CSV table of C-alpha atoms in Angstrom, one decimal:
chain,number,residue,atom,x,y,z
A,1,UNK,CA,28.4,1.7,-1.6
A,2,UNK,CA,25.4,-0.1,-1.2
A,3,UNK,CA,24.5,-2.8,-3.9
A,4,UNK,CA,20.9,-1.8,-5.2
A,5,UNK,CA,18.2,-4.3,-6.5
A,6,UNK,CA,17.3,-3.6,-10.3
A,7,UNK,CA,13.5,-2.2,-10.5
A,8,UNK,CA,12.7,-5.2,-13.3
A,9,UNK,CA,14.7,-8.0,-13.1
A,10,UNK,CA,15.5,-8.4,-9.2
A,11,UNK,CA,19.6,-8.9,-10.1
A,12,UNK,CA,21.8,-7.3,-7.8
A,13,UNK,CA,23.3,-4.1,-9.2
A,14,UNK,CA,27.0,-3.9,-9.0
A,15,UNK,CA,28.8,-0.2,-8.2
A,16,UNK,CA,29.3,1.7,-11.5
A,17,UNK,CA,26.9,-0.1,-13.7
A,18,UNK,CA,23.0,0.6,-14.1
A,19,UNK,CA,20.6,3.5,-14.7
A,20,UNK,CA,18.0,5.3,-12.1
A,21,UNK,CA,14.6,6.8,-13.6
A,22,UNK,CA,12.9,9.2,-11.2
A,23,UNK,CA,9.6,9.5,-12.2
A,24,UNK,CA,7.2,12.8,-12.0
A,25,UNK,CA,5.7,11.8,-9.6
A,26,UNK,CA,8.5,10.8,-7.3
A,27,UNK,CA,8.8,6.5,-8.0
A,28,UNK,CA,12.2,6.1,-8.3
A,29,UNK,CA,13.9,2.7,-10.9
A,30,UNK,CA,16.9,1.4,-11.2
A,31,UNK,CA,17.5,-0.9,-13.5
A,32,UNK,CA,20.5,-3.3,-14.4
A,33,UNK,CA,20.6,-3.0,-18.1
A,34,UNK,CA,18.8,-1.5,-20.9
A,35,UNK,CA,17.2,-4.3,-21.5
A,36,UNK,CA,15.5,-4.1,-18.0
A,37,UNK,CA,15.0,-0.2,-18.8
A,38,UNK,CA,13.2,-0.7,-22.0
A,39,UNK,CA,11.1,-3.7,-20.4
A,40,UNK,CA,9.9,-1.4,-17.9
A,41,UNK,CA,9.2,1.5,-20.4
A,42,UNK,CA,7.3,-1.2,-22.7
A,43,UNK,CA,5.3,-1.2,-19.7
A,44,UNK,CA,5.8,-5.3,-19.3
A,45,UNK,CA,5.0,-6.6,-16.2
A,46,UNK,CA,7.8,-8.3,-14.7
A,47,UNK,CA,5.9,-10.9,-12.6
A,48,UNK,CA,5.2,-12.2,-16.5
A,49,UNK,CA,8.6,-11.9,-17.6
A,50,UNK,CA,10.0,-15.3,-17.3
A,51,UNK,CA,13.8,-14.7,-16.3
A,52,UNK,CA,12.9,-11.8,-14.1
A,53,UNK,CA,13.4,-13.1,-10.1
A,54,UNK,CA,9.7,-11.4,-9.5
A,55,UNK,CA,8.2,-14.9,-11.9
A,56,UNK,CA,10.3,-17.2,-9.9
A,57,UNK,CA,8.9,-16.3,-6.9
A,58,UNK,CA,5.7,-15.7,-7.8
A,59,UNK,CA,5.7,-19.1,-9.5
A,60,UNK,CA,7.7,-20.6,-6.6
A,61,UNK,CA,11.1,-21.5,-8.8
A,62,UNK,CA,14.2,-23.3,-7.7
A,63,UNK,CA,15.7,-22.3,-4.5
A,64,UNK,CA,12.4,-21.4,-2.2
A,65,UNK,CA,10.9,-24.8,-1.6
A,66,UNK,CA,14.5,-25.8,0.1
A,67,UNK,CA,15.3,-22.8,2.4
A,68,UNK,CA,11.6,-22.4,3.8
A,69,UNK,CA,9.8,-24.5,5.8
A,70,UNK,CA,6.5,-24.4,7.0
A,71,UNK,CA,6.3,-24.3,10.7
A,72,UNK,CA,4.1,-26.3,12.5
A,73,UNK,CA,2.2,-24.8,15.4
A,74,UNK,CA,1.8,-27.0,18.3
A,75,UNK,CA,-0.3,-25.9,21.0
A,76,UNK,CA,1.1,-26.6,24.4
A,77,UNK,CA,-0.7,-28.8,27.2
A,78,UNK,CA,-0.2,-29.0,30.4
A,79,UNK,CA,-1.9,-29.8,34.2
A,80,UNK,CA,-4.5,-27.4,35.3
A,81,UNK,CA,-5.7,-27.9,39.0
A,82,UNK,CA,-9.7,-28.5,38.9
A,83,UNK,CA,-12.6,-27.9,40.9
A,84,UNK,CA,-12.7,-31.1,42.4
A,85,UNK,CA,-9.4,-32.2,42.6
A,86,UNK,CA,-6.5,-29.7,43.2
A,87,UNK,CA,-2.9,-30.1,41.1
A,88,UNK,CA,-1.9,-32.4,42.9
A,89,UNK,CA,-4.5,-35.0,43.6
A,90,UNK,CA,-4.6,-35.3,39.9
A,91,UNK,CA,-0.8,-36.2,39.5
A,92,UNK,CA,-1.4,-38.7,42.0
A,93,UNK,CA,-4.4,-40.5,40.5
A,94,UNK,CA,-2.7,-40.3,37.4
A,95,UNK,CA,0.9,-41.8,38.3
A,96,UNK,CA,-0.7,-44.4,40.4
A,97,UNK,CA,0.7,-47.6,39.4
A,98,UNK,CA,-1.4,-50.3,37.8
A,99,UNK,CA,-1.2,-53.1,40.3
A,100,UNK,CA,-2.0,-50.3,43.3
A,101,UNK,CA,-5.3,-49.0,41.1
A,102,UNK,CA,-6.5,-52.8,40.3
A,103,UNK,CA,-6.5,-53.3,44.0
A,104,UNK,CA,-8.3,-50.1,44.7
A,105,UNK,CA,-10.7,-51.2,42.6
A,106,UNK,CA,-11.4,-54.9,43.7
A,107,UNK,CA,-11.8,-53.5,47.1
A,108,UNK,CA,-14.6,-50.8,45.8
A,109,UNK,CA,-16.1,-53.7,43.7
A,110,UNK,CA,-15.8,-55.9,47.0
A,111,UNK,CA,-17.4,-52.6,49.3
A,112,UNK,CA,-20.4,-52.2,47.0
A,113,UNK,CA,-21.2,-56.1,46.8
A,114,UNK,CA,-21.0,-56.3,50.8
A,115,UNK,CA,-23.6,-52.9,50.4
A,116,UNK,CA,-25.8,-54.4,48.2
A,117,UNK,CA,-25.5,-57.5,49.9
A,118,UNK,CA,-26.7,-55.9,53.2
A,119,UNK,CA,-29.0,-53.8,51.3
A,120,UNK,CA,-30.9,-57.0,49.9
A,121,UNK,CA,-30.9,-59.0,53.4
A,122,UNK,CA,-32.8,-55.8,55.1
A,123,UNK,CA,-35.2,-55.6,52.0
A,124,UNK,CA,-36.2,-59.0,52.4
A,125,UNK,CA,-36.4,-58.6,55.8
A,126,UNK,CA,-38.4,-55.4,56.2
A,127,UNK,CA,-40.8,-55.9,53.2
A,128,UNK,CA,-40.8,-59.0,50.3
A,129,UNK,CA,-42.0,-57.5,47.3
A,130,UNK,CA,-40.6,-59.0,43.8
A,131,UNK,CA,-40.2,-55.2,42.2
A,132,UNK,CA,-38.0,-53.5,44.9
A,133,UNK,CA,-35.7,-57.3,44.7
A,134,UNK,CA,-35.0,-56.2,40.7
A,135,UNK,CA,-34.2,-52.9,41.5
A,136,UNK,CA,-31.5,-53.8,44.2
A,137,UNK,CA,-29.8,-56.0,41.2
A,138,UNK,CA,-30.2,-53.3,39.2
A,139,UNK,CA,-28.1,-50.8,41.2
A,140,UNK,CA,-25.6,-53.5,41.7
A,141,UNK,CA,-23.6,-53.5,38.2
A,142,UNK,CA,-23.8,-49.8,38.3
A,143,UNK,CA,-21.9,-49.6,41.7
A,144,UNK,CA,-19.0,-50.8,41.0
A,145,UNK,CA,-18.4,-48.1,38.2
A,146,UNK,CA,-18.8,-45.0,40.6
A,147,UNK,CA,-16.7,-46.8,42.9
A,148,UNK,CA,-13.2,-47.0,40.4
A,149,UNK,CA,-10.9,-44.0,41.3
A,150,UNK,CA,-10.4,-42.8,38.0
A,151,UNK,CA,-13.7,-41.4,37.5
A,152,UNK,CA,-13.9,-39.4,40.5
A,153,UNK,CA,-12.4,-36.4,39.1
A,154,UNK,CA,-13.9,-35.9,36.1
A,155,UNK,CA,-17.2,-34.9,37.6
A,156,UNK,CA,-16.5,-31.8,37.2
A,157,UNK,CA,-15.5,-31.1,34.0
A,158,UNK,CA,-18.6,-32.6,32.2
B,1,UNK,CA,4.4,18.3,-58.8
B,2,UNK,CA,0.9,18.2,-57.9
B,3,UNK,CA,0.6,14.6,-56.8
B,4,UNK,CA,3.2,15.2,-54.1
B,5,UNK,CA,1.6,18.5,-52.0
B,6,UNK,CA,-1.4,16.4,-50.6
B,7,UNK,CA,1.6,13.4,-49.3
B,8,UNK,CA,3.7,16.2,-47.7
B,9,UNK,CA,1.0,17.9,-46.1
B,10,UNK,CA,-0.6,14.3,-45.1
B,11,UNK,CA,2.8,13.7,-43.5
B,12,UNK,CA,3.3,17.2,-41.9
B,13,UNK,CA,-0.2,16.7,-40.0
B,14,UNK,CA,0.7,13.2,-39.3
B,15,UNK,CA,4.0,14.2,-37.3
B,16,UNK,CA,2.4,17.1,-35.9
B,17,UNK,CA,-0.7,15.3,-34.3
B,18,UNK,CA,1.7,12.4,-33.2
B,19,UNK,CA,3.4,15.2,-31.1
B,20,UNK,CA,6.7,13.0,-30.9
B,21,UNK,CA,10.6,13.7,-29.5
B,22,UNK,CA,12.1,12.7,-32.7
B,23,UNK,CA,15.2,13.8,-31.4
B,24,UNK,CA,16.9,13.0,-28.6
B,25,UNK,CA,19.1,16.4,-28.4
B,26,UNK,CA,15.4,18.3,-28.3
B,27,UNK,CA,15.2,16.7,-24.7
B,28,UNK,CA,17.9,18.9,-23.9
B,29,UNK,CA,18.0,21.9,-21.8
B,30,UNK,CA,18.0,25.2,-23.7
B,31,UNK,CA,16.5,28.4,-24.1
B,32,UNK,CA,13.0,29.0,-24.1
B,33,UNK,CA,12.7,25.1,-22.0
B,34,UNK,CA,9.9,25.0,-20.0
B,35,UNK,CA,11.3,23.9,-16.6
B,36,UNK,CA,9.3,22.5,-13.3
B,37,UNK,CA,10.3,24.1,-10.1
B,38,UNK,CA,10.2,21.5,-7.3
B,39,UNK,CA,10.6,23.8,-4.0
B,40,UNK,CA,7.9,24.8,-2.0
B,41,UNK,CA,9.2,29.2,-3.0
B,42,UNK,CA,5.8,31.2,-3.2
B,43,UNK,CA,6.7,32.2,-6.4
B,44,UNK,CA,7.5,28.6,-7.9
B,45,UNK,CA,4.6,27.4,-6.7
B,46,UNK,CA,2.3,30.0,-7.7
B,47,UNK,CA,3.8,29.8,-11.2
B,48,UNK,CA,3.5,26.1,-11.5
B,49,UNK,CA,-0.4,26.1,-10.0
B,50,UNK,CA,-1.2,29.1,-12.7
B,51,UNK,CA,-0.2,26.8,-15.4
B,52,UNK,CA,2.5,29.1,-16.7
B,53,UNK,CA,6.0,27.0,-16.1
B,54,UNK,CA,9.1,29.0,-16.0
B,55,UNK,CA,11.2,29.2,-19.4
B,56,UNK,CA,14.7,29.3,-19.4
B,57,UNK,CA,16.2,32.2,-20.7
B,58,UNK,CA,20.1,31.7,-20.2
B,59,UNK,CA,22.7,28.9,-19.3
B,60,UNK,CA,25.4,29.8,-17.1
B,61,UNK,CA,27.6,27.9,-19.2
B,62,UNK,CA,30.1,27.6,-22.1
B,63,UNK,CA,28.1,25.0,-24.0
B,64,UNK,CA,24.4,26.3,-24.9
B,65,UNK,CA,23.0,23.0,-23.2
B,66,UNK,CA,22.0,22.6,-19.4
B,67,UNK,CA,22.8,19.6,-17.6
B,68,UNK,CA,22.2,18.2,-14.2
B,69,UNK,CA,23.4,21.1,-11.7
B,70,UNK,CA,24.1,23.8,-13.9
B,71,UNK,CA,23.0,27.1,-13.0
B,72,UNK,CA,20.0,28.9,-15.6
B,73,UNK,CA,18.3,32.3,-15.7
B,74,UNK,CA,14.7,31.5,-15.9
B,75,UNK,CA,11.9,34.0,-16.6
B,76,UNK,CA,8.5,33.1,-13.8
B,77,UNK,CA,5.7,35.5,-13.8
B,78,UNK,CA,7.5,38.1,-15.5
B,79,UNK,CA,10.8,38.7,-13.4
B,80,UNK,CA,14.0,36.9,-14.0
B,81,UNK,CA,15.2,34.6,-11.5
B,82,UNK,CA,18.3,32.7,-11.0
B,83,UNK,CA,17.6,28.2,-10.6
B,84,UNK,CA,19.6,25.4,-10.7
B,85,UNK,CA,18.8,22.5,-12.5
B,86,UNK,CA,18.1,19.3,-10.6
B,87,UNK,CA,17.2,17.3,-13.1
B,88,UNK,CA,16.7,16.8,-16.5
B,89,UNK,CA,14.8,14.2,-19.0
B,90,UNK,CA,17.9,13.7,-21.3
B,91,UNK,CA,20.1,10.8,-20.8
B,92,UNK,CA,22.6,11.6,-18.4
B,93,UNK,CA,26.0,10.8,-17.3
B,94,UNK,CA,26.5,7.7,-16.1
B,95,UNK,CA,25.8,7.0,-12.5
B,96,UNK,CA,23.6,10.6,-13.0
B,97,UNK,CA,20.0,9.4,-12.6
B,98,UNK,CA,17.0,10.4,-15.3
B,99,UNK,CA,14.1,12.1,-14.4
B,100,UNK,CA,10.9,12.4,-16.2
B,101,UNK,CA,10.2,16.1,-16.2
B,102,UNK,CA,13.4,19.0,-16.1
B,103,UNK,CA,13.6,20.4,-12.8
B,104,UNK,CA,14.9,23.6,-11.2
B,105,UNK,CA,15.3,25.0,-8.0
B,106,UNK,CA,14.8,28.6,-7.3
B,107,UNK,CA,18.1,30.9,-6.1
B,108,UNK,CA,19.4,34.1,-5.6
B,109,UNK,CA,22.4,35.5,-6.5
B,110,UNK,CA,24.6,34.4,-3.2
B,111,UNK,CA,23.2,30.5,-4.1
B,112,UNK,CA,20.7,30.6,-1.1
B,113,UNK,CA,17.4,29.0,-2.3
B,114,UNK,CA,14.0,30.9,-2.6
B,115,UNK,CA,12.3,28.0,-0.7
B,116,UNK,CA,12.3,26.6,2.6
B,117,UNK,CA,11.7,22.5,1.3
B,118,UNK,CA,12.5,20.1,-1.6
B,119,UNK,CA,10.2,17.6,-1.5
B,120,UNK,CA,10.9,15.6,-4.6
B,121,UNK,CA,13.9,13.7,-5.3
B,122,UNK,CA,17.4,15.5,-5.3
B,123,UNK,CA,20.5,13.3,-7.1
B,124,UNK,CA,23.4,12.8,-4.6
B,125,UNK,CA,25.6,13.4,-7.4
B,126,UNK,CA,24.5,16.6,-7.5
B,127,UNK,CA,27.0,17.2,-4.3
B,128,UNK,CA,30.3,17.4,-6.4
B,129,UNK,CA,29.5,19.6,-9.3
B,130,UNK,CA,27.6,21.7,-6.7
B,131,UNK,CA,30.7,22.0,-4.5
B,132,UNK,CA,32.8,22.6,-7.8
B,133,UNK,CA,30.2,25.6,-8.4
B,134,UNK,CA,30.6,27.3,-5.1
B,135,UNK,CA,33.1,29.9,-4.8
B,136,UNK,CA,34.5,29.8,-0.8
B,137,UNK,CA,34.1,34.0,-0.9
B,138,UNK,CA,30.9,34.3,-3.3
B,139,UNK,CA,27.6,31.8,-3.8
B,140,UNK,CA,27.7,28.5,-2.4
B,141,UNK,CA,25.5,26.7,-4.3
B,142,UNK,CA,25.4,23.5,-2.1
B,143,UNK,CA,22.7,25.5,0.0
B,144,UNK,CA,20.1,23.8,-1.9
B,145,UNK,CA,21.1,20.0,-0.6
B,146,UNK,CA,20.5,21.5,3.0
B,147,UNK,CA,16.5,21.8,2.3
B,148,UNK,CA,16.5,18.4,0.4
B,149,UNK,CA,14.5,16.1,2.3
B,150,UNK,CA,14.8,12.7,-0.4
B,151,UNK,CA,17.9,11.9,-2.1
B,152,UNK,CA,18.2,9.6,-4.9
């Protein structure tokens, strides 16, 4: 026998007890008790009725904020090859060890100081004039920058 | 003598506007109920789209009340016609549901129903007094419950 839910109240309906309506137009109830019956026929809406188990969860009563849960959604990230720099490049730029990538980049800072060095000597040499002297130092802080490994890759992206 | 005629005829129009079941034994089945036939039979459904419902004129049974399953004579669009009552308004039984409106199913004589569909709500209950009906040699009423399509 299958245990029915009562049409009003929610309760469980036990074999042997409670009362089923059919309605004209086909709705069937089934209700627990005469008192759920005449509720129902005094037209009272059951979501109002304070005992009913309709109220309690409409209201949120008890029981519900224990058993669920709201479930977080996390989007997942994860390594995408680019342009620029395929998968693994990448994983190697970014697992490179701290001591390795200082290095890397004293020897770029050291590489663009010998340039600009070099660069100023021929200046001077081929023609002395006090503007083009300014912009040389001006490139020079900006070298060392384009030089660090890290930024390589992201040239892309942007 | 004279003071009271106006009250009682006050009162008389009162109930008789109101249109109330005082009663609960007037929701029974009995002769000259109007009945609502729920199969998709030409005739039912003809009858029940003119407006004229068919009235019961008989119960096949010892008491002069129909209940849930008994079999009634009804008279639709002037010829008599066997039905079995599938549900009825009055309180029932326990585990016997309640409808809202008294209805009937159209049959012949061997129990085989005038239509080829039910498609409102048939009581499972109806099962054992149908079965209790049914003669293995003469009608088997239990037909009817082969062209149900909801049970309730």
């Amino acid at each position: 026998m299958k245990l029915q839910l009562c049409s009003f109240s929610g309760y469980k309906i036990q074999p042997g007890h409670g009362k089923t309506m059919v309605r004209t137009d086909g709705k069937v109830y089934v209700f627990l008790s005469a008192k759920c019956e005449r509720a129902h026929m005094l037209r009272r809406n059951p979501r109002e009725v304070r005992w009913t188990i309709l109220y309690r969860r409409k209201h949120k009563k008890g029981m519900e904020e224990e058993t669920t849960k709201k479930r977080t959604r996390r989007t997942q990230k994860y390594h995408r090859a680019i342009v620029g720099a395929s998968l693994t490049d990448i994983m190697a730029k970014r697992n490179m060890k701290p001591e390795v990538r200082k290095a890397q980049r004293e020897q770029a800072i050291r590489a663009a100081k010998e340039k600009t060095k070099a660069a100023k000597a021929n200046k001077k040499a081929n023609a002395p004039a006090p503007g083009k002297t300014k912009k040389a130092t001006q490139k020079a802080p900006k070298m060392p920058r384009a030089g660090r490994p890290g930024h390589g890759g992201h040239g892309g992206r942007r | 003598m004279m003071n009271v005629k106006p009250i009682l005829q006050l009162i008389v129009k009162c109930t008789r506007d109101a249109g109330l079941h005082t009663c609960a034994p007037l929701q029974q089945i009995q002769k000259l109920t109007r009945l609502r036939v729920i199969d998709n039979s030409e005739l039912g459904k003809s009858a029940m789209l003119e407006g004229r419902p068919p009235k019961c004129i008989h119960i096949y049974s010892k008491i002069r009340f129909g209940y849930t399953g008994d079999k009634v004579l009804v008279a639709i669009k002037g010829q008599k016609k066997k039905a079995i009552l599938t549900g009825c308004h009055q309180n029932q039984k326990p585990l016997m549901p309640k409808f809202d409106s008294n209805n009937i199913v159209l049959i012949d004589d061997n129990g085989s129903p005038l239509g080829t569909r039910i498609l409102f709500p048939i009581p499972t209950m109806l099962r054992h007094k149908l079965v209790e009906m049914s003669r293995p040699k003469g009608a088997d009423y239990t037909k009817i419950l082969a062209i149900a399509t909801r049970f309730v």
